[in-house]
Short mmCIF file of C-alpha atoms and ligand atoms in Angstrom, two decimals:
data_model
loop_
_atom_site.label_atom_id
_atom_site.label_comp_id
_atom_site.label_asym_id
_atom_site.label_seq_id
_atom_site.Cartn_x
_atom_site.Cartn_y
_atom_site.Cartn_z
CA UNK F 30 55.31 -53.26 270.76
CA UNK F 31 58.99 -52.45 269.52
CA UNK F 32 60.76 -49.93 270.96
CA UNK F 33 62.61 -47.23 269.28
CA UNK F 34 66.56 -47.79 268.41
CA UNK F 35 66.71 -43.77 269.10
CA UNK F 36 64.81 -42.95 272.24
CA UNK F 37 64.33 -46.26 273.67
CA UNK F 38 60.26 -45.34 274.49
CA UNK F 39 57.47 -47.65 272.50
CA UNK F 40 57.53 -47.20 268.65
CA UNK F 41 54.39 -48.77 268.06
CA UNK F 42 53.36 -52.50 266.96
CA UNK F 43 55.77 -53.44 264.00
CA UNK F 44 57.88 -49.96 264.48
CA UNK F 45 61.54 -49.66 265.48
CA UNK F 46 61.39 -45.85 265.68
CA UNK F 47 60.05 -42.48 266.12
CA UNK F 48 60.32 -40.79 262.21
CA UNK F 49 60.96 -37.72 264.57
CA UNK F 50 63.79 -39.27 266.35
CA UNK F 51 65.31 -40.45 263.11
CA UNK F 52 65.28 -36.68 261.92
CA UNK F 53 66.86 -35.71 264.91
CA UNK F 54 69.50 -38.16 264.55
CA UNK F 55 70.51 -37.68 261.11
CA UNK F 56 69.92 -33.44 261.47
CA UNK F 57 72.34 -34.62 264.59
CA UNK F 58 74.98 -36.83 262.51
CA UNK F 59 75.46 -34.37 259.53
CA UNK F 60 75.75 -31.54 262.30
CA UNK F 61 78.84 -33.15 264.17
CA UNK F 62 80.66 -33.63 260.26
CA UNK F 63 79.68 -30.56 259.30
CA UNK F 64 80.72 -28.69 262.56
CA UNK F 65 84.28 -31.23 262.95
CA UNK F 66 84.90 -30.33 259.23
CA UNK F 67 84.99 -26.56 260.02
CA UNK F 68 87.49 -27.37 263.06
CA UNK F 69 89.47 -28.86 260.25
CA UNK F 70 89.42 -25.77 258.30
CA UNK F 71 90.59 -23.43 260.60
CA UNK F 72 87.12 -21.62 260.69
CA UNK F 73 86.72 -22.66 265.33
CA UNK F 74 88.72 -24.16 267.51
CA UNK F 75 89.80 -27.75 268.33
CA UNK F 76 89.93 -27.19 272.48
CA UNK F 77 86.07 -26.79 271.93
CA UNK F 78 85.61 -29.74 269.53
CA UNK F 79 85.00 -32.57 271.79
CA UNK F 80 82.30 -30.87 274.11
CA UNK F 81 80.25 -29.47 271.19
CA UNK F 82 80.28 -32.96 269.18
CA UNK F 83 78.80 -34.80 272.66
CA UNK F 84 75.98 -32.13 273.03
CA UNK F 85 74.91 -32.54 268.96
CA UNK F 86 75.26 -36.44 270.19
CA UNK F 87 73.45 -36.25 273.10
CA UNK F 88 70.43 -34.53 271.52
CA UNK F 89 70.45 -36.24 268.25
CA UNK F 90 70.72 -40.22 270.21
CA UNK F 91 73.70 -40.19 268.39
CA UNK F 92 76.13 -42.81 270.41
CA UNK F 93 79.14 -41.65 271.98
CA UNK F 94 81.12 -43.90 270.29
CA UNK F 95 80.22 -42.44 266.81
CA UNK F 96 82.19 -38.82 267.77
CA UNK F 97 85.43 -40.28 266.39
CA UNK F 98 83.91 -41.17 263.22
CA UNK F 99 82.54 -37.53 262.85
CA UNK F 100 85.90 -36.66 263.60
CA UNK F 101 86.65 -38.54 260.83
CA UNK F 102 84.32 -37.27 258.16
CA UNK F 103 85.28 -34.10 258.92
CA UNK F 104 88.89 -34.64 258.50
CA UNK F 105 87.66 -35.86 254.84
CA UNK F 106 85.57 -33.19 253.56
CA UNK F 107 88.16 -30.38 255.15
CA UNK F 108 91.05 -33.01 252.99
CA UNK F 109 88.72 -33.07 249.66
CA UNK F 110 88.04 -28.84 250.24
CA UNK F 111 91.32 -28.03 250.46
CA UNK F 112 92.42 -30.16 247.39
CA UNK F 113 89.24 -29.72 244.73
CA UNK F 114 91.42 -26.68 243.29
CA UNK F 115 94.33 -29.68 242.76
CA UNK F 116 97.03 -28.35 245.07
CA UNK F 117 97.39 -28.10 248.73
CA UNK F 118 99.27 -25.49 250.31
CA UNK F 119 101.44 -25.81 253.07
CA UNK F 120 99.28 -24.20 255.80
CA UNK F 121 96.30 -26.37 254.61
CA UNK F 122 98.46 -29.26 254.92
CA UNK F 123 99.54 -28.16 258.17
CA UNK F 124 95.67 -27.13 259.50
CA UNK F 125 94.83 -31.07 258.54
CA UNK F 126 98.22 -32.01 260.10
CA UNK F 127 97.28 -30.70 263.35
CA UNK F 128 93.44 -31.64 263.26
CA UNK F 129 94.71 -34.97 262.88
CA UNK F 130 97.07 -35.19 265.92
CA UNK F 131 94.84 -33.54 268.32
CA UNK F 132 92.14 -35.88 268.03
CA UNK F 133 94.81 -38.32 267.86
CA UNK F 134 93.48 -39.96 264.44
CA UNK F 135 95.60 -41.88 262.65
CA UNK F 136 96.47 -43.44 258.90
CA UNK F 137 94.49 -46.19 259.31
CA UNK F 138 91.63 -44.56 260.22
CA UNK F 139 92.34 -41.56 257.94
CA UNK F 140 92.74 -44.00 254.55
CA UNK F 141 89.41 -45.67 254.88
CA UNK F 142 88.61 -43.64 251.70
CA UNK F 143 91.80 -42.74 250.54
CA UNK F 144 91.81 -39.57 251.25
CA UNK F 145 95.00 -39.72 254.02
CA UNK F 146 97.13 -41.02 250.59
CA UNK F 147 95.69 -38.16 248.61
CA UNK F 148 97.20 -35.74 250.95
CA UNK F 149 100.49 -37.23 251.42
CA UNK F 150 100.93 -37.37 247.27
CA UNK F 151 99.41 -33.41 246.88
CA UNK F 152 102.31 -32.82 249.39
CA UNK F 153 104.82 -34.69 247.58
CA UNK F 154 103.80 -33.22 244.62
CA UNK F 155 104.26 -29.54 246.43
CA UNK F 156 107.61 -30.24 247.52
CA UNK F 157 108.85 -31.38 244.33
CA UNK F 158 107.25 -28.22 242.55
CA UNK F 159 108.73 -25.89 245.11
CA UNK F 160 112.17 -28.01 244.29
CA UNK F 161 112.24 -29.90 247.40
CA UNK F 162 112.58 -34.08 247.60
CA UNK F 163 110.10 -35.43 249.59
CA UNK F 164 111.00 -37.51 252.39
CA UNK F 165 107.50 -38.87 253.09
CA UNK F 166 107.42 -42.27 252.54
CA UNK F 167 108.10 -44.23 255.56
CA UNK F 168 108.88 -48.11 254.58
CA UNK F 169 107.88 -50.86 256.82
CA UNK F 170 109.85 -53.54 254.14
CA UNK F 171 112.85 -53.93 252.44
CA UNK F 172 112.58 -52.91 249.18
CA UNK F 173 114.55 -55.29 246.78
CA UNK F 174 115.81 -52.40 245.04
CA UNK F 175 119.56 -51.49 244.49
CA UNK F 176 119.21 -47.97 244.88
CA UNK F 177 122.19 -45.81 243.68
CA UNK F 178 124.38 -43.52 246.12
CA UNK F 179 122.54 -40.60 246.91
CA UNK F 180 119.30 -41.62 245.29
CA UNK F 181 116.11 -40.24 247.22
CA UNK F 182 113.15 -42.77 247.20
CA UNK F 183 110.09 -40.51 246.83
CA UNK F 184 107.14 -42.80 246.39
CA UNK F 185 106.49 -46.78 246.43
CA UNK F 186 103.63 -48.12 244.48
CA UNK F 187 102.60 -51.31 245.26
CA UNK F 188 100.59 -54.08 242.72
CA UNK F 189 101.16 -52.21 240.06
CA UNK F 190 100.46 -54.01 236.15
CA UNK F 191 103.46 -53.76 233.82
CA UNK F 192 102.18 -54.10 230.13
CA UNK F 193 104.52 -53.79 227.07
CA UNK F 194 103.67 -53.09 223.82
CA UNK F 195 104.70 -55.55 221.35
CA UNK F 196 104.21 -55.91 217.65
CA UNK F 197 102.58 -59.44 216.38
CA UNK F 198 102.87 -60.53 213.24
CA UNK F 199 99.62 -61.60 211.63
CA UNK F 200 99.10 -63.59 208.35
CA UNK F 201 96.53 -62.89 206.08
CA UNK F 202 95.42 -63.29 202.49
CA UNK F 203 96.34 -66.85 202.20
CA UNK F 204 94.47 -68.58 199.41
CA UNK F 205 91.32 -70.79 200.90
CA UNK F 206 92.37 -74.28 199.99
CA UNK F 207 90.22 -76.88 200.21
CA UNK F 208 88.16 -78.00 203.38
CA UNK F 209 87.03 -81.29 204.05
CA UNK F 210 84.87 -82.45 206.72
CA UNK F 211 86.75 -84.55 208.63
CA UNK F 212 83.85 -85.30 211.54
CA UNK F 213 80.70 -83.71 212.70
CA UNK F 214 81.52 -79.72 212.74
CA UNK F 215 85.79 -80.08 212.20
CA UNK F 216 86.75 -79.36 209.01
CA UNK F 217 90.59 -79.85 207.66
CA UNK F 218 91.89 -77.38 205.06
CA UNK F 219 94.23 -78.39 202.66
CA UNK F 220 96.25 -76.36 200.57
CA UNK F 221 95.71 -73.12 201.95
CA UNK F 222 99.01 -71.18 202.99
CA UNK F 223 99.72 -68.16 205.17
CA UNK F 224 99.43 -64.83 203.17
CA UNK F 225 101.54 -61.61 204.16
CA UNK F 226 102.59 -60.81 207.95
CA UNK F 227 100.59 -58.07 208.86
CA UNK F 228 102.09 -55.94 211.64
CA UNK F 229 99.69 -55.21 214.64
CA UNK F 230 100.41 -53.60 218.18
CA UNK F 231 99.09 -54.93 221.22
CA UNK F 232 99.38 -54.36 224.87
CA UNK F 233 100.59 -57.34 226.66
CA UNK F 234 100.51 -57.64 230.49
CA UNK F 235 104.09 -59.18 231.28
CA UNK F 236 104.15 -58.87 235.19
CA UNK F 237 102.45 -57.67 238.01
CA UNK F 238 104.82 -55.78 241.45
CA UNK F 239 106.45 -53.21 243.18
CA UNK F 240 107.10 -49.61 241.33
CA UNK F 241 109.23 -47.39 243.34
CA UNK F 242 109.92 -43.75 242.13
CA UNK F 243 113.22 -42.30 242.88
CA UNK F 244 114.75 -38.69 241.79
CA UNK F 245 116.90 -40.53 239.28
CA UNK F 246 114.80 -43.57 238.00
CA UNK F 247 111.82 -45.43 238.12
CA UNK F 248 112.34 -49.03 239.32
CA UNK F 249 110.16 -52.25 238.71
CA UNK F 250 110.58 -55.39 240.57
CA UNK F 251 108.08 -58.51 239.95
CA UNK F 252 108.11 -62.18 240.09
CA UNK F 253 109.48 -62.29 236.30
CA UNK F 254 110.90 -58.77 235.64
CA UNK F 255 113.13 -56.08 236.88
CA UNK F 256 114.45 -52.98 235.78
CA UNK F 257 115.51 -49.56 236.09
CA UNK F 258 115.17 -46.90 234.06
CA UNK F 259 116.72 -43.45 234.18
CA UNK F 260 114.94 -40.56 233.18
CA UNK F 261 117.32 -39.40 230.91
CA UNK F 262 116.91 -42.13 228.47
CA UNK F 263 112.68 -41.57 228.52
CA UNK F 264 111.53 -39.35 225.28
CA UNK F 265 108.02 -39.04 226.36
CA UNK F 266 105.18 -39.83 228.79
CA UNK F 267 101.83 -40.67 228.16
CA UNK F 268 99.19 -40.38 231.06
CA UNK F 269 96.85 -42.64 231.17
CA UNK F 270 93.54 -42.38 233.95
CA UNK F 271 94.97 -44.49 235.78
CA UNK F 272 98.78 -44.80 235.68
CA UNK F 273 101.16 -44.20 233.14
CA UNK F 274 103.10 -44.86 229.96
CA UNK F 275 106.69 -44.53 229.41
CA UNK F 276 108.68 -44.19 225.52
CA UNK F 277 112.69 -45.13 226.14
CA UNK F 278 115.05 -43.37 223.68
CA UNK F 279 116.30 -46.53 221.54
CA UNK F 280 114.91 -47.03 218.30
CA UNK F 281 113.54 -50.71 219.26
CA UNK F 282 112.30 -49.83 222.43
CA UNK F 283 108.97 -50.68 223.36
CA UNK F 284 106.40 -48.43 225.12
CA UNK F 285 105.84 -49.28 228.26
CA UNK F 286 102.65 -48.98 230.82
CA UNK F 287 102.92 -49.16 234.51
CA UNK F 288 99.12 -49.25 235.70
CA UNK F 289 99.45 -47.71 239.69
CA UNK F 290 95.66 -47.06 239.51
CA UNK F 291 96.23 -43.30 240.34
CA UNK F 292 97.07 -42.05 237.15
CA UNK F 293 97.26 -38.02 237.85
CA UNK F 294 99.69 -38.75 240.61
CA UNK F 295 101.78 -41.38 239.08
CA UNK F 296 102.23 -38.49 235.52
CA UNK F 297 102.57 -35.66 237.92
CA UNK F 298 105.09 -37.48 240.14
CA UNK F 299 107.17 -38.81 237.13
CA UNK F 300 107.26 -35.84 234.40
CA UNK F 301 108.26 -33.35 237.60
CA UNK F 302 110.96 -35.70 238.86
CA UNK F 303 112.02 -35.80 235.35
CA UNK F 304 111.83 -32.81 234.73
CA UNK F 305 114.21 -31.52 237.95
ZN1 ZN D 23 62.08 -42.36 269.43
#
């Protein structure tokens, strides 16, 4: 006889648990999110929170332990409501803000899925809309950037791909020559000769490191390159789903792709800041 992970009582020869109690517990789980979610909302209060998640526990043989991961959830799907019409307002921010604090929940366990990050950029991008420079990025590192006087870092992205387009010049239409078979399967061609260069664009991944994103430039540091570049000397952007790509106004400049793997943020961050 096993006995059932739920209730404890006999399952049954083979069994690990009641079908019932495993209703009850997953009625009991999606209960807590839903009802921690509203709390996150604004729709009931937070005093109440606590106490209401350890009854829907308690009946549903939901462990204790699993309240701050409801907590959790709920925080998420309040974060992913408030930004599914792409901005987030200041009082939403604020409503999340709060819900966070009072439950003392924190990035770590707010970034599992990403969405703490998502909040923090919708906000940056707010503050640079409503012509404010974000001060939300809080470093742990030194950044091995030289910033300027009076430059504002706004955002740091971190193993981000640098590609460059470059042009490569291809022969063809060389005349065939003669091949002879030199051993088994390698054959040597005589007399044949490279044609025209043809001109072909590629996209060539020259390093891989740290992007940061200031109100005057956007700065690139990796184990072969680094560079600044001021917005005033970029002609155009091109977003990309998942970063971005940059044209510099000099006839021989190339294009060039940062991939941050956030590509709406990255274009929204960049064409506003160089916009200001
Ligand atoms: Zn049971």
């Amino acid at each position: 006889m096993g006995d059932c992970i739920y209730c404890g009582k006999p399952a049954g020869l083979f069994k690990t648990r009641h079908k019932e109690c495993e209703e009850r517990y997953k009625m009991a789980w999606r209960s807590m999110v839903e009802t921690s979610k509203n709390a996150a909302l604004g729709l009931c209060s937070l005093e109440n929170l606590t106490n209401e998640l350890h009854q829907i526990a308690q009946q549903g043989f939901v462990p204790t332990g699993k309240i701050k991961n409801a907590l959790v959830a709920g925080w998420e799907q309040a974060a992913l409501h408030f930004l599914s019409d792409g901005n987030l307002s200041k009082e939403e921010e604020e409503k999340l803000y709060n819900f966070a604090k009072f439950f003392n929940l924190e990035q770590k366990d707010l970034d599992n899925n990403g969405f703490y990050t998502k909040v923090v950029q919708a906000g940056v991008l707010r503050d640079i809309m409503e012509g404010k420079l974000p001060t939300r990025v809080v470093l742990d590192t030194h950044l091995p950037f030289n910033f300027q006087k009076g430059e504002t870092l706004v955002w740091v992205f971190q193993n981000v791909k640098y590609f460059e387009s470059r042009v490569k010049h291809e022969y063809v239409g060389g005349t065939q020559g003669v091949s002879i078979r030199i051993a088994k399967g390698i054959y040597y061609r005589i007399g044949g000769f490279k044609g025209y260069p043809v001109e072909k664009t590629e996209v060539v991944h020259i390093d891989t490191g740290i992007m940061a994103v200031t109100d005057k430039h956007i700065y690139f540091h990796g184990s072969l390159r680094s560079f600044r570049i001021p917005y005033s000397k970029i002609v155009s952007f091109q977003p990309y789903s998942d970063g971005i790509g940059i044209q510099r106004d000099a006839a021989s400049a190339k294009p060039q792709i940062f991939l941050t793997g956030d590509g709406w943020f990255v274009y929204n961050l960049v064409t506003n800041l160089a916009r200001r």
